[in-house]
Coordinates of C-alpha atoms and ligand atoms in Angstrom, one line a residue:
M7 CA 0.4 -0.2 0.1
H8 CA 1.7 2.8 -1.3
H9 CA -0.3 5.7 -0.1
F10 CA 0.0 4.6 3.8
Q11 CA 2.9 4.9 4.5
Y12 CA 5.0 6.3 7.6
K13 CA 7.2 9.2 8.0
N14 CA 9.4 9.9 11.3
D15 CA 7.5 7.2 12.7
E16 CA 4.0 8.9 11.9
L17 CA 1.2 8.1 9.4
Y18 CA 1.0 9.3 5.8
C19 CA -1.9 8.9 3.7
E20 CA -0.6 10.4 0.7
S21 CA 0.9 14.0 1.9
V22 CA -2.3 14.1 4.8
S23 CA -0.8 12.7 8.4
V24 CA -3.4 10.4 9.5
S25 CA -3.5 12.2 13.6
K26 CA -4.4 15.8 11.8
I27 CA -7.3 14.7 10.4
A28 CA -8.2 13.3 13.4
E29 CA -8.1 16.3 15.0
E30 CA -9.7 18.4 12.7
I31 CA -12.7 15.9 12.5
G32 CA -12.4 13.8 15.2
T33 CA -12.5 9.4 15.3
P34 CA -13.5 7.0 14.4
F35 CA -13.7 7.6 10.1
Y36 CA -12.9 6.0 6.9
L37 CA -10.2 7.1 5.2
Y38 CA -9.5 6.7 1.4
S39 CA -6.6 7.8 -1.1
H40 CA -7.5 9.0 -4.4
A41 CA -4.4 8.2 -5.9
T42 CA -4.8 4.3 -4.4
L43 CA -8.4 3.6 -5.5
K44 CA -7.3 5.5 -9.2
R45 CA -4.1 2.6 -9.3
H46 CA -6.1 0.3 -8.5
F47 CA -9.2 0.8 -11.1
K48 CA -6.6 1.4 -13.6
T49 CA -4.8 -1.6 -13.1
F50 CA -7.3 -3.9 -13.5
D51 CA -9.0 -2.1 -15.9
N52 CA -5.9 -2.2 -18.4
A53 CA -5.0 -6.1 -17.2
F54 CA -8.2 -6.6 -20.1
G55 CA -6.7 -4.1 -22.5
A56 CA -6.5 -6.9 -25.2
I57 CA -10.3 -7.5 -25.3
E58 CA -13.5 -5.7 -25.6
R59 CA -14.5 -5.7 -21.9
L60 CA -16.9 -3.8 -19.3
V61 CA -15.0 -3.1 -15.7
C62 CA -18.1 -2.7 -13.6
F63 CA -17.2 -1.5 -9.9
S64 CA -19.4 -3.6 -7.3
A65 CA -21.2 -1.1 -6.0
K66 CA -21.9 -3.1 -2.9
A67 CA -18.4 -3.1 -1.8
N68 CA -18.5 0.7 -1.0
T69 CA -21.1 2.6 -1.8
N70 CA -20.2 6.4 -1.2
L71 CA -20.9 9.1 -4.1
A72 CA -17.5 10.1 -4.2
I73 CA -16.0 6.8 -4.3
L74 CA -18.7 6.0 -7.1
R75 CA -18.0 9.4 -9.1
L76 CA -14.6 8.9 -8.6
F77 CA -15.2 5.2 -10.5
Q78 CA -17.6 6.7 -13.0
S79 CA -15.0 9.4 -14.0
L80 CA -12.6 6.4 -15.2
G81 CA -14.5 5.1 -17.5
S82 CA -16.2 2.2 -15.0
G83 CA -19.8 1.0 -15.1
L84 CA -21.6 -0.2 -12.1
D85 CA -22.2 -3.8 -10.6
I86 CA -25.7 -3.2 -8.2
V87 CA -28.0 -5.4 -6.2
S88 CA -30.8 -3.4 -5.0
G89 CA -32.5 -0.1 -6.3
G90 CA -30.8 1.6 -3.6
E91 CA -27.6 1.0 -5.5
L92 CA -29.6 1.9 -8.7
Y93 CA -30.2 5.2 -7.6
R94 CA -26.9 6.1 -6.0
G95 CA -25.5 5.1 -9.5
I96 CA -27.8 7.6 -11.1
K97 CA -26.3 9.9 -8.4
A98 CA -22.5 9.6 -8.9
G99 CA -23.1 10.1 -13.0
F100 CA -23.0 6.3 -14.5
L101 CA -25.1 5.7 -17.6
P102 CA -27.9 3.6 -17.2
E103 CA -26.3 1.5 -20.1
K104 CA -23.2 0.8 -17.8
I105 CA -24.9 -1.1 -14.9
V106 CA -25.9 -4.2 -14.4
Y107 CA -28.2 -5.6 -11.4
S108 CA -27.6 -8.9 -9.9
G109 CA -29.4 -10.0 -6.9
V110 CA -31.6 -12.9 -5.9
G111 CA -34.6 -10.7 -4.1
K112 CA -35.3 -7.8 -7.4
T113 CA -38.8 -6.4 -6.1
I114 CA -41.4 -5.1 -8.6
D115 CA -40.4 -1.4 -7.4
E116 CA -36.6 -2.4 -8.0
I117 CA -36.9 -4.0 -11.1
D118 CA -39.6 -1.4 -12.7
Y119 CA -36.9 1.8 -11.5
A120 CA -34.5 -0.4 -13.4
L121 CA -36.2 -1.2 -16.3
N122 CA -37.7 2.9 -16.9
S123 CA -33.6 4.1 -15.9
G124 CA -32.7 1.6 -19.4
I125 CA -30.1 -0.3 -17.4
L126 CA -27.5 -2.8 -19.6
M127 CA -28.7 -5.8 -18.4
F128 CA -30.5 -7.7 -15.1
N129 CA -28.4 -10.5 -14.0
V130 CA -31.4 -12.9 -13.4
E131 CA -31.6 -15.4 -10.8
S132 CA -34.7 -17.6 -11.2
L133 CA -37.1 -18.5 -13.8
E134 CA -39.8 -16.9 -11.3
E135 CA -37.8 -13.4 -11.7
L136 CA -37.4 -13.9 -15.1
T137 CA -41.4 -14.1 -15.5
L138 CA -41.7 -11.4 -13.2
I139 CA -39.1 -9.1 -15.0
Q140 CA -41.5 -9.9 -18.6
T141 CA -44.8 -9.1 -17.2
R142 CA -43.6 -5.6 -15.8
A143 CA -41.4 -4.8 -19.0
K144 CA -44.9 -5.3 -21.0
T145 CA -47.0 -3.4 -18.7
L146 CA -44.4 -0.7 -19.0
N147 CA -43.6 -1.3 -22.6
K148 CA -40.1 -2.5 -22.6
Q149 CA -37.7 -4.8 -23.5
A150 CA -35.9 -6.1 -21.0
P151 CA -32.2 -6.5 -21.5
I152 CA -31.1 -10.1 -19.9
A153 CA -28.5 -12.8 -18.8
L154 CA -28.9 -16.0 -16.3
R155 CA -26.8 -16.0 -13.5
V156 CA -25.8 -19.4 -14.1
N157 CA -24.2 -21.4 -10.6
P158 CA -20.9 -23.3 -12.0
D159 CA -20.8 -24.9 -9.0
V160 CA -17.3 -24.1 -8.2
D161 CA -15.7 -24.1 -4.9
P162 CA -14.5 -20.9 -4.8
K163 CA -12.4 -22.2 -1.7
T164 CA -12.9 -19.0 0.7
H165 CA -14.9 -18.3 3.9
P166 CA -18.6 -20.4 3.3
Y167 CA -20.2 -17.1 4.2
I168 CA -19.1 -15.3 0.8
S169 CA -19.2 -18.4 -1.4
T170 CA -21.8 -18.3 -3.7
G171 CA -20.9 -20.3 -6.9
L172 CA -21.9 -23.6 -5.0
K173 CA -25.2 -25.2 -5.3
K174 CA -25.9 -25.4 -1.9
N175 CA -25.8 -21.3 -2.3
K176 CA -29.4 -19.1 -2.8
F177 CA -27.3 -17.7 -6.1
G178 CA -27.9 -18.7 -9.6
I179 CA -29.2 -21.3 -11.7
E180 CA -27.8 -24.5 -12.0
S181 CA -26.3 -25.0 -14.9
D182 CA -28.5 -27.9 -16.6
V183 CA -32.2 -25.9 -15.3
A184 CA -30.6 -22.6 -17.2
L185 CA -30.7 -24.2 -20.4
E186 CA -34.5 -24.6 -19.8
V187 CA -34.8 -20.9 -18.3
Y188 CA -32.9 -19.9 -21.5
K189 CA -35.7 -21.5 -24.0
A190 CA -38.5 -19.5 -22.0
A191 CA -37.0 -16.6 -22.3
M192 CA -36.6 -17.1 -25.7
K193 CA -40.4 -17.4 -25.9
M194 CA -41.2 -14.2 -23.6
E195 CA -41.8 -11.0 -25.8
H196 CA -40.8 -8.4 -23.5
I197 CA -37.6 -10.0 -23.0
R198 CA -34.0 -9.5 -24.8
I199 CA -31.3 -12.7 -23.8
V200 CA -28.4 -10.5 -23.9
G201 CA -25.9 -12.1 -21.4
I202 CA -24.6 -15.0 -19.6
D203 CA -23.4 -14.7 -15.5
C204 CA -22.0 -16.1 -12.5
H205 CA -20.1 -14.5 -9.8
I206 CA -18.4 -17.8 -7.9
G207 CA -17.9 -15.8 -4.3
S208 CA -15.8 -13.4 -2.6
Q209 CA -11.5 -13.0 -1.6
I210 CA -10.9 -15.7 -3.7
T211 CA -6.8 -16.2 -3.8
D212 CA -6.8 -18.8 -6.6
T213 CA -7.2 -18.3 -10.6
T214 CA -8.5 -21.9 -10.6
P215 CA -12.0 -21.6 -9.2
F216 CA -12.6 -18.7 -12.1
K217 CA -10.4 -21.1 -15.1
D218 CA -13.0 -24.1 -14.1
A219 CA -15.8 -21.4 -13.9
L220 CA -15.1 -20.2 -17.3
E221 CA -15.2 -23.2 -19.0
K222 CA -18.4 -24.4 -17.9
I223 CA -20.1 -21.4 -19.1
K224 CA -17.8 -21.4 -22.6
L225 CA -19.4 -24.9 -22.6
L226 CA -23.2 -23.8 -22.2
I227 CA -22.6 -20.2 -24.5
N228 CA -21.8 -23.0 -27.0
T229 CA -25.2 -25.3 -26.5
L230 CA -27.0 -21.9 -26.6
K231 CA -25.5 -21.2 -30.4
E232 CA -27.0 -24.4 -30.9
L233 CA -30.4 -23.4 -29.6
G234 CA -30.2 -20.5 -32.0
I235 CA -29.5 -18.1 -28.3
S236 CA -27.0 -15.7 -29.1
I237 CA -24.6 -14.4 -26.4
Q238 CA -22.8 -10.6 -26.2
Y239 CA -22.1 -10.1 -22.6
L240 CA -19.9 -12.6 -20.3
D241 CA -20.4 -11.4 -17.0
M242 CA -17.5 -13.2 -15.1
G243 CA -18.7 -11.0 -11.6
G244 CA -16.1 -10.1 -8.9
G245 CA -14.7 -12.4 -6.2
L246 CA -10.9 -11.9 -6.8
G247 CA -9.1 -11.7 -2.9
I248 CA -6.8 -9.0 -1.6
T249 CA -4.0 -9.5 1.2
Y250 CA -5.5 -8.7 4.8
A251 CA -2.8 -10.4 6.5
D252 CA -0.3 -13.1 4.4
E253 CA -2.8 -14.2 1.7
D254 CA -1.2 -13.9 -1.8
P255 CA -3.7 -13.6 -4.4
P256 CA -3.0 -13.6 -8.2
H257 CA -2.2 -9.9 -9.6
P258 CA -5.3 -8.8 -11.9
D259 CA -3.0 -9.3 -14.7
E260 CA -2.4 -12.9 -14.0
Y261 CA -6.3 -13.1 -13.3
A262 CA -7.2 -11.3 -16.7
K263 CA -4.6 -13.6 -18.2
V264 CA -7.0 -16.2 -17.6
L265 CA -10.0 -14.8 -18.8
V266 CA -8.3 -13.1 -21.9
N267 CA -6.3 -16.5 -23.1
S268 CA -9.8 -18.3 -23.3
L269 CA -11.6 -15.4 -24.5
K270 CA -9.9 -14.0 -27.5
E271 CA -11.0 -16.0 -30.2
T272 CA -14.6 -14.6 -29.3
S273 CA -16.7 -12.2 -30.2
L274 CA -18.0 -11.6 -26.7
T275 CA -17.7 -8.4 -24.1
L276 CA -16.2 -9.1 -21.1
I277 CA -17.7 -7.5 -18.3
L278 CA -16.4 -8.2 -14.3
E279 CA -17.9 -6.7 -11.1
P280 CA -14.6 -6.2 -8.6
G281 CA -15.6 -5.0 -5.6
R282 CA -12.8 -5.8 -2.8
V283 CA -9.5 -5.8 -5.0
I284 CA -10.3 -2.3 -5.8
V285 CA -11.4 -0.6 -2.8
G286 CA -10.1 -3.1 0.1
N287 CA -6.7 -1.6 0.5
A288 CA -7.3 1.6 -0.5
G289 CA -9.2 2.5 2.7
I290 CA -8.7 2.2 6.4
L291 CA -10.6 3.2 9.7
V292 CA -8.9 5.0 12.2
T293 CA -10.2 5.3 15.6
S294 CA -8.9 6.2 19.4
V295 CA -7.8 4.1 21.7
L296 CA -10.4 5.3 25.1
Y297 CA -9.2 2.9 27.6
S298 CA -7.1 -0.4 28.4
K299 CA -7.3 -2.9 31.1
R300 CA -5.9 -5.7 32.1
G301 CA -7.9 -9.1 32.7
E302 CA -7.1 -11.8 34.7
I303 CA -6.2 -13.8 31.6
K304 CA -6.5 -10.3 29.1
K305 CA -5.5 -7.4 27.9
F306 CA -7.9 -5.2 26.0
I307 CA -7.4 -2.5 24.0
I308 CA -10.9 -0.5 24.4
V309 CA -11.3 2.0 21.0
D310 CA -14.1 4.2 20.0
A311 CA -14.7 2.3 16.8
G312 CA -17.0 -0.8 17.4
M313 CA -18.6 -3.9 15.1
N314 CA -21.0 -1.4 13.6
D315 CA -18.6 0.5 12.5
L316 CA -16.8 -2.4 10.8
M317 CA -18.5 -5.6 10.8
R318 CA -16.3 -7.6 9.2
P319 CA -13.9 -9.1 12.2
T320 CA -17.3 -10.5 14.0
L321 CA -19.5 -11.5 11.1
Y322 CA -16.7 -13.9 9.2
D323 CA -13.8 -13.7 11.3
A324 CA -11.8 -11.4 9.5
Y325 CA -8.0 -10.3 9.8
H326 CA -7.2 -6.8 9.7
A327 CA -3.9 -5.6 10.6
I328 CA -3.7 -3.0 12.9
E329 CA -1.1 -0.5 13.5
P330 CA -0.6 2.9 15.6
V331 CA -1.1 6.1 13.4
K332 CA 2.4 6.7 15.7
K333 CA 4.7 4.1 16.3
P334 CA 5.4 4.4 20.2
K335 CA 8.5 3.1 21.4
G336 CA 8.8 0.2 23.4
D337 CA 7.3 -3.3 23.8
F338 CA 4.2 -4.7 22.2
I339 CA 1.6 -6.8 24.2
K340 CA -0.9 -9.1 23.2
A341 CA -4.5 -7.6 23.5
D342 CA -7.9 -8.5 22.3
V343 CA -9.1 -4.8 20.5
V344 CA -12.7 -4.4 21.4
G345 CA -15.0 -1.8 21.1
P346 CA -17.1 0.5 23.5
I347 CA -21.0 -2.1 22.1
C348 CA -22.1 -4.6 24.7
E349 CA -21.8 -7.8 22.8
T350 CA -18.9 -10.3 23.1
G351 CA -19.0 -10.0 19.1
D352 CA -17.7 -6.6 19.2
F353 CA -14.1 -6.9 18.7
L354 CA -11.8 -5.3 16.3
A355 CA -8.9 -8.1 16.8
L356 CA -8.3 -10.6 19.5
D357 CA -4.8 -11.8 21.0
R358 CA -2.9 -9.5 18.8
N359 CA 0.4 -8.9 19.0
I360 CA 0.1 -5.2 19.0
A361 CA 2.2 -1.7 19.5
N362 CA 1.7 -1.0 23.4
V363 CA -0.6 2.0 22.6
G364 CA -2.5 3.7 25.6
K365 CA -5.6 5.8 26.4
G366 CA -6.2 8.8 23.5
D367 CA -3.5 7.1 20.7
L368 CA -5.0 6.3 17.5
L369 CA -5.2 3.0 15.8
A370 CA -5.6 2.4 11.8
V371 CA -7.7 -0.5 10.9
M372 CA -5.7 -1.7 7.4
S373 CA -7.4 -2.8 4.5
A374 CA -11.2 -1.2 5.9
G375 CA -11.7 0.0 2.2
A376 CA -14.2 -2.7 1.3
Y377 CA -17.3 -4.0 2.9
G378 CA -16.5 -1.7 5.8
F379 CA -18.5 1.9 6.1
A380 CA -20.7 0.2 3.5
M381 CA -22.1 -2.9 6.5
S382 CA -22.1 -0.2 9.3
S383 CA -25.2 0.4 11.2
N384 CA -26.2 2.3 13.8
Y385 CA -26.2 -0.4 16.6
C386 CA -26.7 0.9 19.8
S387 CA -27.8 4.1 18.8
R388 CA -24.2 5.4 17.5
P389 CA -23.9 7.7 14.4
R390 CA -22.3 6.1 11.6
C391 CA -18.4 7.5 11.4
A392 CA -17.3 9.8 9.1
E393 CA -15.9 9.2 5.3
V394 CA -12.6 10.9 3.8
M395 CA -10.9 10.7 1.2
V396 CA -7.2 12.4 0.8
H397 CA -6.0 14.1 -2.7
Q398 CA -2.3 14.5 -2.3
D399 CA -1.4 17.0 0.5
H400 CA -5.9 17.8 0.9
F401 CA -8.0 15.6 2.2
E402 CA -11.9 16.4 2.0
V403 CA -15.1 14.7 3.9
I404 CA -16.9 12.5 1.7
R405 CA -19.3 11.8 4.4
R406 CA -19.9 14.2 7.7
R407 CA -20.2 11.7 10.7
E408 CA -23.8 11.5 11.8
T409 CA -25.5 13.7 14.5
F410 CA -28.2 12.1 17.8
Q411 CA -30.6 13.3 15.2
D412 CA -29.7 11.5 12.2
L413 CA -30.2 8.7 14.9
N414 CA -34.8 9.1 15.1
R415 CA -34.7 10.4 11.4
G416 CA -38.2 9.2 10.4
E417 CA -39.6 7.8 13.5
S418 CA -42.6 8.8 14.9
I419 CA -44.5 8.7 18.2
P420 CA -48.4 7.4 17.6
S421 CA -50.9 9.2 18.4
F422 CA -52.3 7.0 20.9
L423 CA -49.2 7.2 23.2
E424 CA -48.8 11.0 23.1
Ligands
PLP15 C1 -20.6 -9.1 -4.0 C2 -20.8 -9.0 -5.4 C3 -19.2 -8.6 -6.4 C4 -18.3 -8.4 -6.2 O1 -17.3 -9.3 -5.3 P1 -16.0 -8.6 -4.9 O2 -15.5 -9.7 -4.4 O3 -15.6 -7.2 -3.9 O4 -14.9 -8.7 -5.7 C5 -19.9 -8.4 -7.6 N1 -20.9 -9.3 -8.0 C6 -22.1 -10.1 -7.2 C7 -23.3 -10.2 -8.1 C8 -21.8 -10.3 -5.7 O5 -22.8 -10.0 -5.3

């Protein structure tokens, strides 16, 4: 991470001192490096330079408008999974023709919104969904461009909560069933078949599952051709992993090579939906130490960021490196880094060897740019934290810290309780 670096034992994001930002806006906050975001997007996109492709950033990894706008300005498309993400995408300036819509539970309102917006395609996950899209398109007098999300039944060898391409997962349509659904789609007047899609999971650190999935999808494309169904877009989803601790995921060039080599001779346009690989290591979570205490068998460092700010450690048992913003002199200790929330699951790290920090010191939770703020909540009536973007020697708040007034926005006391 070239843009989060120590200068004289103090952590900088590009040319801005992290503690200076904390002094000005308080903690906790997410901090993103503009240069890193840009480099990661361009590296990924350029890796596929040899073929027709559209990289659609996966909004759910980080939906901040400023981040979406940055990728939009770099030529990205957008992968969405809800009407809310479509709204954000349009607000950020994405052309609907560059938006693909995945997800197993699209509602009527969401389908209508996407049809009226004119998105590039729906990644359809069941026959019932397809039938509903046909009905809504007919009502609205539109043609709905669709791909079927196929479940290729490959094991991505990742955390079970983030594997999505196995037969036991709720996602997609099994390959053999997919043929039948394509045949049904062919007969639907308001459905236009444009693609085929798969997304096998997240934080994948090996190219083999992608290669296996692609081979299965290509066989299916050939069978479809024999049936007279021609496919324009091949959407291989997202899922490329990053280094949190000692993982060694393939570089985007290596990942791209696997796909590009297999697609060069075709006329397909490749769509990709990367999320984590673009934003994960472009952001950190900055938190202050509130207290430390020593139990009989453990030491605890209590910080002002909790599981409501960063859920990954408790949800996935995820590892995030935690670094002191100012390197203290002295020894390392072994401690749990925990938040203020009344849950045993409220931790950022367990039994971690960590610099011996104390009250008032700042810590940086690394690799927090993906599924960090986006998964945050107001649990325990904690206002959601601020988000900041650094550009060279300048920083701006891209989402202000919530206030207490934000907490009960939309709530009301019913007349019978007044
Ligand atoms: C979450 C998701 C992605 C992005 O996954 P990453 O692992 O962050 O790259 C892409 N496509 C779909 C359909 C998703 O649900």
